[in-house]
Amino acid sequence: QKEVEQDPGPLSVPEGAIVSLNCTYSNSAFQYFMWYRQYSRKGPELLMYTYSSGNKEDGRFTAQVDKSSKYISLFIRDSQPSDSATYLCAMGKGAGSYQLTFGKGTKLSVIP
Amino acid sequence: NAGVTQTPKFRILKIGQSMTLQCAQDMNHNYMYWYRQDPGMGLKLIYYSVGAGITDKGEVPNGYNVSRSTTEDFPLRLELAAPSQTSVYFCASEGGGELFFGEGSRLTVL
């Protein structure tokens, strides 16, 4: 079983839809969780960062972590065409990003 | 602020050639990273550096070398290029737990 599993999609939704992106993991040592967004032919950029189980909200984005189930989610409300990108989950075991493990990424298209 | 700058953006190499991918950051970050991204495979760490003069291997270091003589620069050297090194290479620096990525260098080995 891979340490981090992420459905690569692609996922296509109409504008205004609620989007749910998910990752599962197998290693209990992961302590913090991130979502990166990557536009086509660009480098990834940090979207959300959380340490603990529960929800963290930032505008239209909500990151959810369930450590007991080893499952994280990113919800996008009122999705916009500008949200079309690849979303990568990342998980860290400790200080220093050299310990980050990335998911394969889910490609999202929001259709006007 | 330019952030993280990578050059070249595109390059085609023949098998057996060598080249250096350049990376520079202007944020005074100590930690810097090189990743490769293959289609549908996520990001794989090649090498990283925690400061000038200190480098260490990541998950996929074979066929690559790095150096870090200054805080700003972290070049990645490919020796004897192979088709398996066809990929998009991203350099990143870390500040406050966040990775700041360059725009990538697309390398094709034929």
PDB file of C-alpha atoms in Angstrom:
ATOM      1  CA  GLN A   1       0.000   0.000   0.000  1.00  0.00           C
ATOM      2  CA  LYS A   2       1.379   3.406  -0.972  1.00  0.00           C
ATOM      3  CA  GLU A   3       1.891   5.950   1.788  1.00  0.00           C
ATOM      4  CA  VAL A   4      -0.401   8.514   0.139  1.00  0.00           C
ATOM      5  CA  GLU A   5      -3.194   7.701  -2.291  1.00  0.00           C
ATOM      6  CA  GLN A   6      -4.958  10.343  -4.352  1.00  0.00           C
ATOM      7  CA  ASP A   7      -7.454   9.783  -7.147  1.00  0.00           C
ATOM      8  CA  PRO A   8      -5.888  11.416 -10.227  1.00  0.00           C
ATOM      9  CA  GLY A   9      -9.269  12.188 -11.834  1.00  0.00           C
ATOM     10  CA  PRO A  10      -9.743  14.019 -14.080  1.00  0.00           C
ATOM     11  CA  LEU A  11     -12.741  15.603 -12.386  1.00  0.00           C
ATOM     12  CA  SER A  12     -15.061  17.856 -14.364  1.00  0.00           C
ATOM     13  CA  VAL A  13     -17.799  19.902 -12.658  1.00  0.00           C
ATOM     14  CA  PRO A  14     -20.122  22.762 -13.658  1.00  0.00           C
ATOM     15  CA  GLU A  15     -19.447  26.259 -12.348  1.00  0.00           C
ATOM     16  CA  GLY A  16     -20.979  26.784  -8.914  1.00  0.00           C
ATOM     17  CA  ALA A  17     -20.713  23.132  -7.880  1.00  0.00           C
ATOM     18  CA  ILE A  18     -19.225  21.936  -4.595  1.00  0.00           C
ATOM     19  CA  VAL A  19     -16.022  19.996  -5.226  1.00  0.00           C
ATOM     20  CA  SER A  20     -14.613  17.340  -2.929  1.00  0.00           C
ATOM     21  CA  LEU A  21     -10.994  16.230  -3.350  1.00  0.00           C
ATOM     22  CA  ASN A  22      -9.615  13.444  -1.187  1.00  0.00           C
ATOM     23  CA  CYS A  23      -6.441  11.682  -0.096  1.00  0.00           C
ATOM     24  CA  THR A  24      -5.905   8.649   2.099  1.00  0.00           C
ATOM     25  CA  TYR A  25      -2.698   7.711   3.849  1.00  0.00           C
ATOM     26  CA  SER A  26      -1.310   4.707   5.646  1.00  0.00           C
ATOM     27  CA  ASN A  27       1.455   6.147   7.865  1.00  0.00           C
ATOM     28  CA  SER A  28       0.341   7.295  11.325  1.00  0.00           C
ATOM     29  CA  ALA A  29       3.531   9.354  11.622  1.00  0.00           C
ATOM     30  CA  PHE A  30       2.118  12.086   9.387  1.00  0.00           C
ATOM     31  CA  GLN A  31       1.520  15.119  11.582  1.00  0.00           C
ATOM     32  CA  TYR A  32       0.635  17.929   9.209  1.00  0.00           C
ATOM     33  CA  PHE A  33      -1.279  18.133   6.007  1.00  0.00           C
ATOM     34  CA  MET A  34      -1.243  20.485   3.078  1.00  0.00           C
ATOM     35  CA  TRP A  35      -3.018  21.143  -0.179  1.00  0.00           C
ATOM     36  CA  TYR A  36      -1.124  22.644  -3.086  1.00  0.00           C
ATOM     37  CA  ARG A  37      -2.731  24.004  -6.248  1.00  0.00           C
ATOM     38  CA  GLN A  38      -0.893  23.771  -9.560  1.00  0.00           C
ATOM     39  CA  TYR A  39      -2.028  25.612 -12.653  1.00  0.00           C
ATOM     40  CA  SER A  40      -1.015  24.225 -16.034  1.00  0.00           C
ATOM     41  CA  ARG A  41       2.698  24.724 -16.760  1.00  0.00           C
ATOM     42  CA  LYS A  42       3.270  26.450 -13.399  1.00  0.00           C
ATOM     43  CA  GLY A  43       4.810  25.424 -10.098  1.00  0.00           C
ATOM     44  CA  PRO A  44       2.577  24.332  -7.198  1.00  0.00           C
ATOM     45  CA  GLU A  45       1.475  26.950  -4.664  1.00  0.00           C
ATOM     46  CA  LEU A  46       0.312  26.359  -1.102  1.00  0.00           C
ATOM     47  CA  LEU A  47      -3.453  26.556  -0.646  1.00  0.00           C
ATOM     48  CA  MET A  48      -4.145  25.155   2.836  1.00  0.00           C
ATOM     49  CA  TYR A  49      -2.059  23.915   5.781  1.00  0.00           C
ATOM     50  CA  THR A  50      -3.327  22.158   8.883  1.00  0.00           C
ATOM     51  CA  TYR A  51      -1.906  20.214  11.819  1.00  0.00           C
ATOM     52  CA  SER A  52      -4.905  18.800  13.573  1.00  0.00           C
ATOM     53  CA  SER A  53      -8.007  16.771  12.947  1.00  0.00           C
ATOM     54  CA  GLY A  54     -11.074  18.805  12.138  1.00  0.00           C
ATOM     55  CA  ASN A  55     -11.920  21.527   9.658  1.00  0.00           C
ATOM     56  CA  LYS A  56     -10.053  24.642   8.574  1.00  0.00           C
ATOM     57  CA  GLU A  57     -11.801  27.192   6.415  1.00  0.00           C
ATOM     58  CA  ASP A  58     -10.355  29.887   4.136  1.00  0.00           C
ATOM     59  CA  GLY A  59     -12.906  31.644   1.964  1.00  0.00           C
ATOM     60  CA  ARG A  60     -14.448  29.109  -0.411  1.00  0.00           C
ATOM     61  CA  PHE A  61     -11.970  26.421   0.627  1.00  0.00           C
ATOM     62  CA  THR A  62     -12.275  24.006   3.554  1.00  0.00           C
ATOM     63  CA  ALA A  63      -9.613  21.481   4.509  1.00  0.00           C
ATOM     64  CA  GLN A  64     -10.751  18.533   6.580  1.00  0.00           C
ATOM     65  CA  VAL A  65      -8.526  16.034   8.379  1.00  0.00           C
ATOM     66  CA  ASP A  66      -9.666  12.779   9.981  1.00  0.00           C
ATOM     67  CA  LYS A  67      -6.604  11.202  11.584  1.00  0.00           C
ATOM     68  CA  SER A  68      -8.558   8.237  12.933  1.00  0.00           C
ATOM     69  CA  SER A  69      -9.554   7.253   9.387  1.00  0.00           C
ATOM     70  CA  LYS A  70      -6.317   8.522   7.813  1.00  0.00           C
ATOM     71  CA  TYR A  71      -8.294  10.604   5.373  1.00  0.00           C
ATOM     72  CA  ILE A  72      -8.059  14.235   4.295  1.00  0.00           C
ATOM     73  CA  SER A  73     -10.333  16.275   2.077  1.00  0.00           C
ATOM     74  CA  LEU A  74     -10.430  19.641   0.374  1.00  0.00           C
ATOM     75  CA  PHE A  75     -13.839  21.142  -0.329  1.00  0.00           C
ATOM     76  CA  ILE A  76     -14.341  23.983  -2.776  1.00  0.00           C
ATOM     77  CA  ARG A  77     -17.646  25.825  -2.567  1.00  0.00           C
ATOM     78  CA  ASP A  78     -19.164  27.796  -5.444  1.00  0.00           C
ATOM     79  CA  SER A  79     -16.434  26.525  -7.786  1.00  0.00           C
ATOM     80  CA  GLN A  80     -15.188  28.917 -10.462  1.00  0.00           C
ATOM     81  CA  PRO A  81     -13.457  28.332 -13.805  1.00  0.00           C
ATOM     82  CA  SER A  82     -10.349  29.886 -12.199  1.00  0.00           C
ATOM     83  CA  ASP A  83     -10.282  26.885  -9.818  1.00  0.00           C
ATOM     84  CA  SER A  84      -9.395  24.639 -12.781  1.00  0.00           C
ATOM     85  CA  ALA A  85      -6.014  23.215 -11.812  1.00  0.00           C
ATOM     86  CA  THR A  86      -4.340  20.132 -10.408  1.00  0.00           C
ATOM     87  CA  TYR A  87      -4.645  19.790  -6.634  1.00  0.00           C
ATOM     88  CA  LEU A  88      -1.894  17.949  -4.781  1.00  0.00           C
ATOM     89  CA  CYS A  89      -2.180  16.755  -1.211  1.00  0.00           C
ATOM     90  CA  ALA A  90       1.023  16.628   0.825  1.00  0.00           C
ATOM     91  CA  MET A  91       1.771  15.196   4.253  1.00  0.00           C
ATOM     92  CA  GLY A  92       4.696  15.690   6.593  1.00  0.00           C
ATOM     93  CA  LYS A  93       6.160  13.654   9.410  1.00  0.00           C
ATOM     94  CA  GLY A  94       8.140  16.428  11.052  1.00  0.00           C
ATOM     95  CA  ALA A  95       9.921  19.700  10.587  1.00  0.00           C
ATOM     96  CA  GLY A  96      11.430  20.275   7.168  1.00  0.00           C
ATOM     97  CA  SER A  97       9.730  19.807   3.833  1.00  0.00           C
ATOM     98  CA  TYR A  98      12.250  17.107   2.877  1.00  0.00           C
ATOM     99  CA  GLN A  99       9.951  14.861   4.861  1.00  0.00           C
ATOM    100  CA  LEU A 100       6.902  15.720   2.755  1.00  0.00           C
ATOM    101  CA  THR A 101       5.148  13.028   0.759  1.00  0.00           C
ATOM    102  CA  PHE A 102       2.983  14.235  -2.116  1.00  0.00           C
ATOM    103  CA  GLY A 103      -0.064  12.625  -3.631  1.00  0.00           C
ATOM    104  CA  LYS A 104      -0.180  12.220  -7.400  1.00  0.00           C
ATOM    105  CA  GLY A 105      -2.597  15.129  -7.813  1.00  0.00           C
ATOM    106  CA  THR A 106      -6.217  15.413  -8.988  1.00  0.00           C
ATOM    107  CA  LYS A 107      -6.888  17.411 -12.151  1.00  0.00           C
ATOM    108  CA  LEU A 108     -10.028  19.544 -11.788  1.00  0.00           C
ATOM    109  CA  SER A 109     -11.875  21.312 -14.571  1.00  0.00           C
ATOM    110  CA  VAL A 110     -14.704  23.745 -13.735  1.00  0.00           C
ATOM    111  CA  ILE A 111     -16.901  24.252 -16.781  1.00  0.00           C
ATOM    112  CA  PRO A 112     -18.593  27.685 -17.211  1.00  0.00           C
TER     113      PRO A 112
ATOM    114  CA  ASN B   1      10.520  40.040  -5.393  1.00  0.00           C
ATOM    115  CA  ALA B   2      11.270  37.420  -8.050  1.00  0.00           C
ATOM    116  CA  GLY B   3      10.860  34.452  -5.656  1.00  0.00           C
ATOM    117  CA  VAL B   4      12.347  31.274  -7.132  1.00  0.00           C
ATOM    118  CA  THR B   5      13.770  31.554 -10.642  1.00  0.00           C
ATOM    119  CA  GLN B   6      14.621  28.533 -12.778  1.00  0.00           C
ATOM    120  CA  THR B   7      16.502  28.422 -16.062  1.00  0.00           C
ATOM    121  CA  PRO B   8      16.180  27.155 -18.707  1.00  0.00           C
ATOM    122  CA  LYS B   9      12.413  26.706 -19.066  1.00  0.00           C
ATOM    123  CA  PHE B  10      12.797  24.138 -21.842  1.00  0.00           C
ATOM    124  CA  ARG B  11      15.665  21.976 -23.026  1.00  0.00           C
ATOM    125  CA  ILE B  12      16.157  19.005 -25.324  1.00  0.00           C
ATOM    126  CA  LEU B  13      19.187  16.827 -24.656  1.00  0.00           C
ATOM    127  CA  LYS B  14      20.670  13.894 -26.501  1.00  0.00           C
ATOM    128  CA  ILE B  15      21.398  10.684 -24.610  1.00  0.00           C
ATOM    129  CA  GLY B  16      24.750  10.941 -22.860  1.00  0.00           C
ATOM    130  CA  GLN B  17      24.900  14.740 -22.789  1.00  0.00           C
ATOM    131  CA  SER B  18      25.222  16.663 -19.540  1.00  0.00           C
ATOM    132  CA  MET B  19      23.647  19.893 -18.399  1.00  0.00           C
ATOM    133  CA  THR B  20      22.944  22.052 -15.366  1.00  0.00           C
ATOM    134  CA  LEU B  21      19.549  23.355 -14.341  1.00  0.00           C
ATOM    135  CA  GLN B  22      19.897  26.672 -12.549  1.00  0.00           C
ATOM    136  CA  CYS B  23      17.842  27.760  -9.550  1.00  0.00           C
ATOM    137  CA  ALA B  24      18.044  31.012  -7.629  1.00  0.00           C
ATOM    138  CA  GLN B  25      15.913  32.433  -4.808  1.00  0.00           C
ATOM    139  CA  ASP B  26      15.867  35.927  -3.347  1.00  0.00           C
ATOM    140  CA  MET B  27      13.975  35.208  -0.113  1.00  0.00           C
ATOM    141  CA  ASN B  28      17.052  34.333   1.972  1.00  0.00           C
ATOM    142  CA  HIS B  29      15.680  30.849   2.658  1.00  0.00           C
ATOM    143  CA  ASN B  30      18.072  28.254   4.023  1.00  0.00           C
ATOM    144  CA  TYR B  31      16.181  25.191   2.799  1.00  0.00           C
ATOM    145  CA  MET B  32      16.056  24.467  -0.931  1.00  0.00           C
ATOM    146  CA  TYR B  33      14.786  21.468  -2.892  1.00  0.00           C
ATOM    147  CA  TRP B  34      14.790  19.859  -6.308  1.00  0.00           C
ATOM    148  CA  TYR B  35      11.785  17.786  -7.369  1.00  0.00           C
ATOM    149  CA  ARG B  36      10.874  16.016 -10.557  1.00  0.00           C
ATOM    150  CA  GLN B  37       7.301  15.624 -11.708  1.00  0.00           C
ATOM    151  CA  ASP B  38       6.317  12.932 -14.174  1.00  0.00           C
ATOM    152  CA  PRO B  39       2.780  12.742 -15.610  1.00  0.00           C
ATOM    153  CA  GLY B  40       0.395  11.250 -13.068  1.00  0.00           C
ATOM    154  CA  MET B  41       3.221  10.562 -10.622  1.00  0.00           C
ATOM    155  CA  GLY B  42       3.256  13.529  -8.269  1.00  0.00           C
ATOM    156  CA  LEU B  43       6.432  15.193  -7.021  1.00  0.00           C
ATOM    157  CA  LYS B  44       9.527  13.162  -6.193  1.00  0.00           C
ATOM    158  CA  LEU B  45      12.357  14.702  -4.161  1.00  0.00           C
ATOM    159  CA  ILE B  46      15.760  14.465  -5.868  1.00  0.00           C
ATOM    160  CA  TYR B  47      18.056  16.442  -3.546  1.00  0.00           C
ATOM    161  CA  TYR B  48      17.709  19.048  -0.872  1.00  0.00           C
ATOM    162  CA  SER B  49      19.902  21.498   1.001  1.00  0.00           C
ATOM    163  CA  VAL B  50      19.525  22.925   4.506  1.00  0.00           C
ATOM    164  CA  GLY B  51      22.053  25.689   3.942  1.00  0.00           C
ATOM    165  CA  ALA B  52      25.138  26.728   2.015  1.00  0.00           C
ATOM    166  CA  GLY B  53      27.610  23.868   1.822  1.00  0.00           C
ATOM    167  CA  ILE B  54      25.122  21.207   3.006  1.00  0.00           C
ATOM    168  CA  THR B  55      23.212  18.906   0.662  1.00  0.00           C
ATOM    169  CA  ASP B  56      21.524  15.538   1.020  1.00  0.00           C
ATOM    170  CA  LYS B  57      19.825  12.936  -1.155  1.00  0.00           C
ATOM    171  CA  GLY B  58      16.099  12.648  -1.528  1.00  0.00           C
ATOM    172  CA  GLU B  59      14.027   9.789  -2.865  1.00  0.00           C
ATOM    173  CA  VAL B  60      15.378   9.679  -6.456  1.00  0.00           C
ATOM    174  CA  PRO B  61      18.975  11.027  -6.534  1.00  0.00           C
ATOM    175  CA  ASN B  62      20.563   8.631  -9.050  1.00  0.00           C
ATOM    176  CA  GLY B  63      21.891  10.384 -12.148  1.00  0.00           C
ATOM    177  CA  TYR B  64      21.931  13.822 -10.522  1.00  0.00           C
ATOM    178  CA  ASN B  65      24.295  15.976  -8.509  1.00  0.00           C
ATOM    179  CA  VAL B  66      23.874  19.264  -6.664  1.00  0.00           C
ATOM    180  CA  SER B  67      25.978  21.912  -5.008  1.00  0.00           C
ATOM    181  CA  ARG B  68      25.138  24.825  -2.728  1.00  0.00           C
ATOM    182  CA  SER B  69      27.905  27.378  -2.536  1.00  0.00           C
ATOM    183  CA  THR B  70      25.621  30.314  -1.669  1.00  0.00           C
ATOM    184  CA  THR B  71      22.259  30.740   0.070  1.00  0.00           C
ATOM    185  CA  GLU B  72      20.716  32.005  -3.174  1.00  0.00           C
ATOM    186  CA  ASP B  73      21.754  29.348  -5.705  1.00  0.00           C
ATOM    187  CA  PHE B  74      21.090  25.612  -5.898  1.00  0.00           C
ATOM    188  CA  PRO B  75      22.013  24.169  -9.318  1.00  0.00           C
ATOM    189  CA  LEU B  76      21.098  20.621 -10.358  1.00  0.00           C
ATOM    190  CA  ARG B  77      23.561  18.770 -12.576  1.00  0.00           C
ATOM    191  CA  LEU B  78      22.534  15.931 -14.891  1.00  0.00           C
ATOM    192  CA  GLU B  79      25.422  13.713 -15.949  1.00  0.00           C
ATOM    193  CA  LEU B  80      25.069  11.316 -18.905  1.00  0.00           C
ATOM    194  CA  ALA B  81      21.429  12.111 -19.636  1.00  0.00           C
ATOM    195  CA  ALA B  82      19.081   9.150 -20.126  1.00  0.00           C
ATOM    196  CA  PRO B  83      15.507   8.999 -21.522  1.00  0.00           C
ATOM    197  CA  SER B  84      14.304   8.174 -17.992  1.00  0.00           C
ATOM    198  CA  GLN B  85      15.316  11.714 -16.986  1.00  0.00           C
ATOM    199  CA  THR B  86      12.702  13.231 -19.296  1.00  0.00           C
ATOM    200  CA  SER B  87      10.554  15.140 -16.828  1.00  0.00           C
ATOM    201  CA  VAL B  88       9.573  18.523 -15.459  1.00  0.00           C
ATOM    202  CA  TYR B  89      11.989  19.686 -12.779  1.00  0.00           C
ATOM    203  CA  PHE B  90      10.924  22.048 -10.016  1.00  0.00           C
ATOM    204  CA  CYS B  91      13.159  23.920  -7.648  1.00  0.00           C
ATOM    205  CA  ALA B  92      11.678  25.148  -4.373  1.00  0.00           C
ATOM    206  CA  SER B  93      12.730  27.029  -1.286  1.00  0.00           C
ATOM    207  CA  GLU B  94      11.097  26.776   2.112  1.00  0.00           C
ATOM    208  CA  GLY B  95      10.039  29.565   4.412  1.00  0.00           C
ATOM    209  CA  GLY B  96       7.728  29.256   7.433  1.00  0.00           C
ATOM    210  CA  GLY B  97       6.906  25.672   6.540  1.00  0.00           C
ATOM    211  CA  GLU B  98       5.705  26.665   3.077  1.00  0.00           C
ATOM    212  CA  LEU B  99       7.366  25.592  -0.156  1.00  0.00           C
ATOM    213  CA  PHE B 100       7.797  28.274  -2.813  1.00  0.00           C
ATOM    214  CA  PHE B 101       8.228  26.719  -6.239  1.00  0.00           C
ATOM    215  CA  GLY B 102       9.771  27.978  -9.435  1.00  0.00           C
ATOM    216  CA  GLU B 103       7.886  27.651 -12.716  1.00  0.00           C
ATOM    217  CA  GLY B 104       9.725  24.495 -13.714  1.00  0.00           C
ATOM    218  CA  SER B 105      12.210  23.334 -16.323  1.00  0.00           C
ATOM    219  CA  ARG B 106      10.903  20.918 -18.968  1.00  0.00           C
ATOM    220  CA  LEU B 107      13.619  18.514 -20.034  1.00  0.00           C
ATOM    221  CA  THR B 108      13.381  15.999 -22.872  1.00  0.00           C
ATOM    222  CA  VAL B 109      16.124  13.430 -23.447  1.00  0.00           C
ATOM    223  CA  LEU B 110      16.136  11.857 -26.902  1.00  0.00           C
TER     224      LEU B 110
END
